[in-house]
């Protein structure tokens, strides 16, 4: 085999080539994870907006808004977790570059 080849005589990948492939696979997996995390954040934003509209409507109609506000607080906590997860994944992906 020629010098610098990525395949050793026994047909297995050299350590460098294996490392590059693992890195590419990890990058692809992180990109997929980031895409899903961004979708969760976007869906969370929509859910928060919808819940705020529900609260406003309940308030206009003179209904008790406490349960709806409790649910909004829960959605906000979940959204904070989605954002933190997205940022964590984005950081890992940036560290590969």
PDB file of N, CA and C in Angstrom, residues 10-45:
ATOM      1  N   UNK A  10      -4.139  -5.343   6.926  1.00  0.00           N
ATOM      2  CA  UNK A  10      -5.196  -6.283   7.306  1.00  0.00           C
ATOM      3  C   UNK A  10      -6.593  -5.768   6.935  1.00  0.00           C
ATOM      4  N   UNK A  11      -6.677  -4.587   6.303  1.00  0.00           N
ATOM      5  CA  UNK A  11      -7.967  -4.075   5.852  1.00  0.00           C
ATOM      6  C   UNK A  11      -8.660  -3.170   6.846  1.00  0.00           C
ATOM      7  N   UNK A  12      -8.102  -3.011   8.042  1.00  0.00           N
ATOM      8  CA  UNK A  12      -8.754  -2.146   9.023  1.00  0.00           C
ATOM      9  C   UNK A  12      -8.286  -0.709   8.834  1.00  0.00           C
ATOM     10  N   UNK A  13      -9.062   0.204   9.333  1.00  0.00           N
ATOM     11  CA  UNK A  13      -8.711   1.612   9.240  1.00  0.00           C
ATOM     12  C   UNK A  13      -7.573   1.946  10.191  1.00  0.00           C
ATOM     13  N   UNK A  14      -6.727   2.858   9.762  1.00  0.00           N
ATOM     14  CA  UNK A  14      -5.664   3.314  10.655  1.00  0.00           C
ATOM     15  C   UNK A  14      -6.284   4.124  11.785  1.00  0.00           C
ATOM     16  N   UNK A  15      -5.524   4.339  12.825  1.00  0.00           N
ATOM     17  CA  UNK A  15      -6.010   5.107  13.967  1.00  0.00           C
ATOM     18  C   UNK A  15      -6.470   6.496  13.595  1.00  0.00           C
ATOM     19  N   UNK A  16      -5.734   7.163  12.713  1.00  0.00           N
ATOM     20  CA  UNK A  16      -6.099   8.521  12.292  1.00  0.00           C
ATOM     21  C   UNK A  16      -7.408   8.505  11.528  1.00  0.00           C
ATOM     22  N   UNK A  17      -7.540   7.595  10.581  1.00  0.00           N
ATOM     23  CA  UNK A  17      -8.764   7.523   9.786  1.00  0.00           C
ATOM     24  C   UNK A  17      -9.962   7.169  10.660  1.00  0.00           C
ATOM     25  N   UNK A  18      -9.770   6.257  11.574  1.00  0.00           N
ATOM     26  CA  UNK A  18     -10.848   5.872  12.484  1.00  0.00           C
ATOM     27  C   UNK A  18     -11.271   7.071  13.324  1.00  0.00           C
ATOM     28  N   UNK A  19     -10.296   7.836  13.784  1.00  0.00           N
ATOM     29  CA  UNK A  19     -10.584   9.023  14.583  1.00  0.00           C
ATOM     30  C   UNK A  19     -11.384  10.041  13.782  1.00  0.00           C
ATOM     31  N   UNK A  20     -11.019  10.232  12.521  1.00  0.00           N
ATOM     32  CA  UNK A  20     -11.739  11.172  11.661  1.00  0.00           C
ATOM     33  C   UNK A  20     -13.169  10.699  11.439  1.00  0.00           C
ATOM     34  N   UNK A  21     -13.342   9.408  11.181  1.00  0.00           N
ATOM     35  CA  UNK A  21     -14.687   8.873  10.967  1.00  0.00           C
ATOM     36  C   UNK A  21     -15.543   8.989  12.221  1.00  0.00           C
ATOM     37  N   UNK A  22     -14.947   8.701  13.367  1.00  0.00           N
ATOM     38  CA  UNK A  22     -15.686   8.831  14.625  1.00  0.00           C
ATOM     39  C   UNK A  22     -16.095  10.276  14.860  1.00  0.00           C
ATOM     40  N   UNK A  23     -15.186  11.199  14.565  1.00  0.00           N
ATOM     41  CA  UNK A  23     -15.482  12.618  14.743  1.00  0.00           C
ATOM     42  C   UNK A  23     -16.612  13.057  13.813  1.00  0.00           C
ATOM     43  N   UNK A  24     -16.564  12.602  12.554  1.00  0.00           N
ATOM     44  CA  UNK A  24     -17.627  12.933  11.596  1.00  0.00           C
ATOM     45  C   UNK A  24     -18.962  12.358  12.060  1.00  0.00           C
ATOM     46  N   UNK A  25     -18.933  11.136  12.540  1.00  0.00           N
ATOM     47  CA  UNK A  25     -20.157  10.513  13.048  1.00  0.00           C
ATOM     48  C   UNK A  25     -20.692  11.239  14.264  1.00  0.00           C
ATOM     49  N   UNK A  26     -19.777  11.650  15.153  1.00  0.00           N
ATOM     50  CA  UNK A  26     -20.187  12.377  16.342  1.00  0.00           C
ATOM     51  C   UNK A  26     -20.768  13.735  15.949  1.00  0.00           C
ATOM     52  N   UNK A  27     -20.129  14.385  14.983  1.00  0.00           N
ATOM     53  CA  UNK A  27     -20.609  15.688  14.522  1.00  0.00           C
ATOM     54  C   UNK A  27     -22.006  15.553  13.916  1.00  0.00           C
ATOM     55  N   UNK A  28     -22.197  14.537  13.099  1.00  0.00           N
ATOM     56  CA  UNK A  28     -23.502  14.303  12.481  1.00  0.00           C
ATOM     57  C   UNK A  28     -24.566  14.027  13.545  1.00  0.00           C
ATOM     58  N   UNK A  29     -24.220  13.236  14.537  1.00  0.00           N
ATOM     59  CA  UNK A  29     -25.169  12.930  15.609  1.00  0.00           C
ATOM     60  C   UNK A  29     -25.512  14.191  16.405  1.00  0.00           C
ATOM     61  N   UNK A  30     -24.500  15.013  16.688  1.00  0.00           N
ATOM     62  CA  UNK A  30     -24.755  16.250  17.411  1.00  0.00           C
ATOM     63  C   UNK A  30     -25.600  17.213  16.588  1.00  0.00           C
ATOM     64  N   UNK A  31     -25.373  17.247  15.284  1.00  0.00           N
ATOM     65  CA  UNK A  31     -26.192  18.106  14.414  1.00  0.00           C
ATOM     66  C   UNK A  31     -27.646  17.650  14.443  1.00  0.00           C
ATOM     67  N   UNK A  32     -27.862  16.338  14.426  1.00  0.00           N
ATOM     68  CA  UNK A  32     -29.222  15.805  14.523  1.00  0.00           C
ATOM     69  C   UNK A  32     -29.840  16.155  15.879  1.00  0.00           C
ATOM     70  N   UNK A  33     -29.061  15.984  16.948  1.00  0.00           N
ATOM     71  CA  UNK A  33     -29.532  16.331  18.292  1.00  0.00           C
ATOM     72  C   UNK A  33     -29.871  17.815  18.376  1.00  0.00           C
ATOM     73  N   UNK A  34     -29.023  18.647  17.784  1.00  0.00           N
ATOM     74  CA  UNK A  34     -29.249  20.088  17.812  1.00  0.00           C
ATOM     75  C   UNK A  34     -30.522  20.446  17.050  1.00  0.00           C
ATOM     76  N   UNK A  35     -30.735  19.803  15.932  1.00  0.00           N
ATOM     77  CA  UNK A  35     -31.948  20.053  15.154  1.00  0.00           C
ATOM     78  C   UNK A  35     -33.198  19.716  15.972  1.00  0.00           C
ATOM     79  N   UNK A  36     -33.164  18.578  16.655  1.00  0.00           N
ATOM     80  CA  UNK A  36     -34.306  18.195  17.500  1.00  0.00           C
ATOM     81  C   UNK A  36     -34.473  19.165  18.663  1.00  0.00           C
ATOM     82  N   UNK A  37     -33.368  19.575  19.269  1.00  0.00           N
ATOM     83  CA  UNK A  37     -33.442  20.512  20.391  1.00  0.00           C
ATOM     84  C   UNK A  37     -34.001  21.864  19.942  1.00  0.00           C
ATOM     85  N   UNK A  38     -33.604  22.313  18.763  1.00  0.00           N
ATOM     86  CA  UNK A  38     -34.136  23.572  18.240  1.00  0.00           C
ATOM     87  C   UNK A  38     -35.633  23.456  17.962  1.00  0.00           C
ATOM     88  N   UNK A  39     -36.066  22.301  17.505  1.00  0.00           N
ATOM     89  CA  UNK A  39     -37.502  22.075  17.293  1.00  0.00           C
ATOM     90  C   UNK A  39     -38.247  22.113  18.623  1.00  0.00           C
ATOM     91  N   UNK A  40     -37.660  21.527  19.671  1.00  0.00           N
ATOM     92  CA  UNK A  40     -38.292  21.566  20.994  1.00  0.00           C
ATOM     93  C   UNK A  40     -38.429  23.003  21.481  1.00  0.00           C
ATOM     94  N   UNK A  41     -37.388  23.812  21.267  1.00  0.00           N
ATOM     95  CA  UNK A  41     -37.433  25.213  21.685  1.00  0.00           C
ATOM     96  C   UNK A  41     -38.523  25.951  20.910  1.00  0.00           C
ATOM     97  N   UNK A  42     -38.587  25.739  19.611  1.00  0.00           N
ATOM     98  CA  UNK A  42     -39.606  26.403  18.789  1.00  0.00           C
ATOM     99  C   UNK A  42     -41.014  25.976  19.213  1.00  0.00           C
ATOM    100  N   UNK A  43     -41.208  24.691  19.439  1.00  0.00           N
ATOM    101  CA  UNK A  43     -42.514  24.206  19.894  1.00  0.00           C
ATOM    102  C   UNK A  43     -42.855  24.774  21.262  1.00  0.00           C
ATOM    103  N   UNK A  44     -41.851  24.885  22.111  1.00  0.00           N
ATOM    104  CA  UNK A  44     -42.063  25.460  23.442  1.00  0.00           C
ATOM    105  C   UNK A  44     -42.478  26.913  23.365  1.00  0.00           C
ATOM    106  N   UNK A  45     -41.859  27.666  22.458  1.00  0.00           N
ATOM    107  CA  UNK A  45     -42.237  29.072  22.282  1.00  0.00           C
ATOM    108  C   UNK A  45     -43.701  29.176  21.864  1.00  0.00           C
TER     109      UNK A  45
END
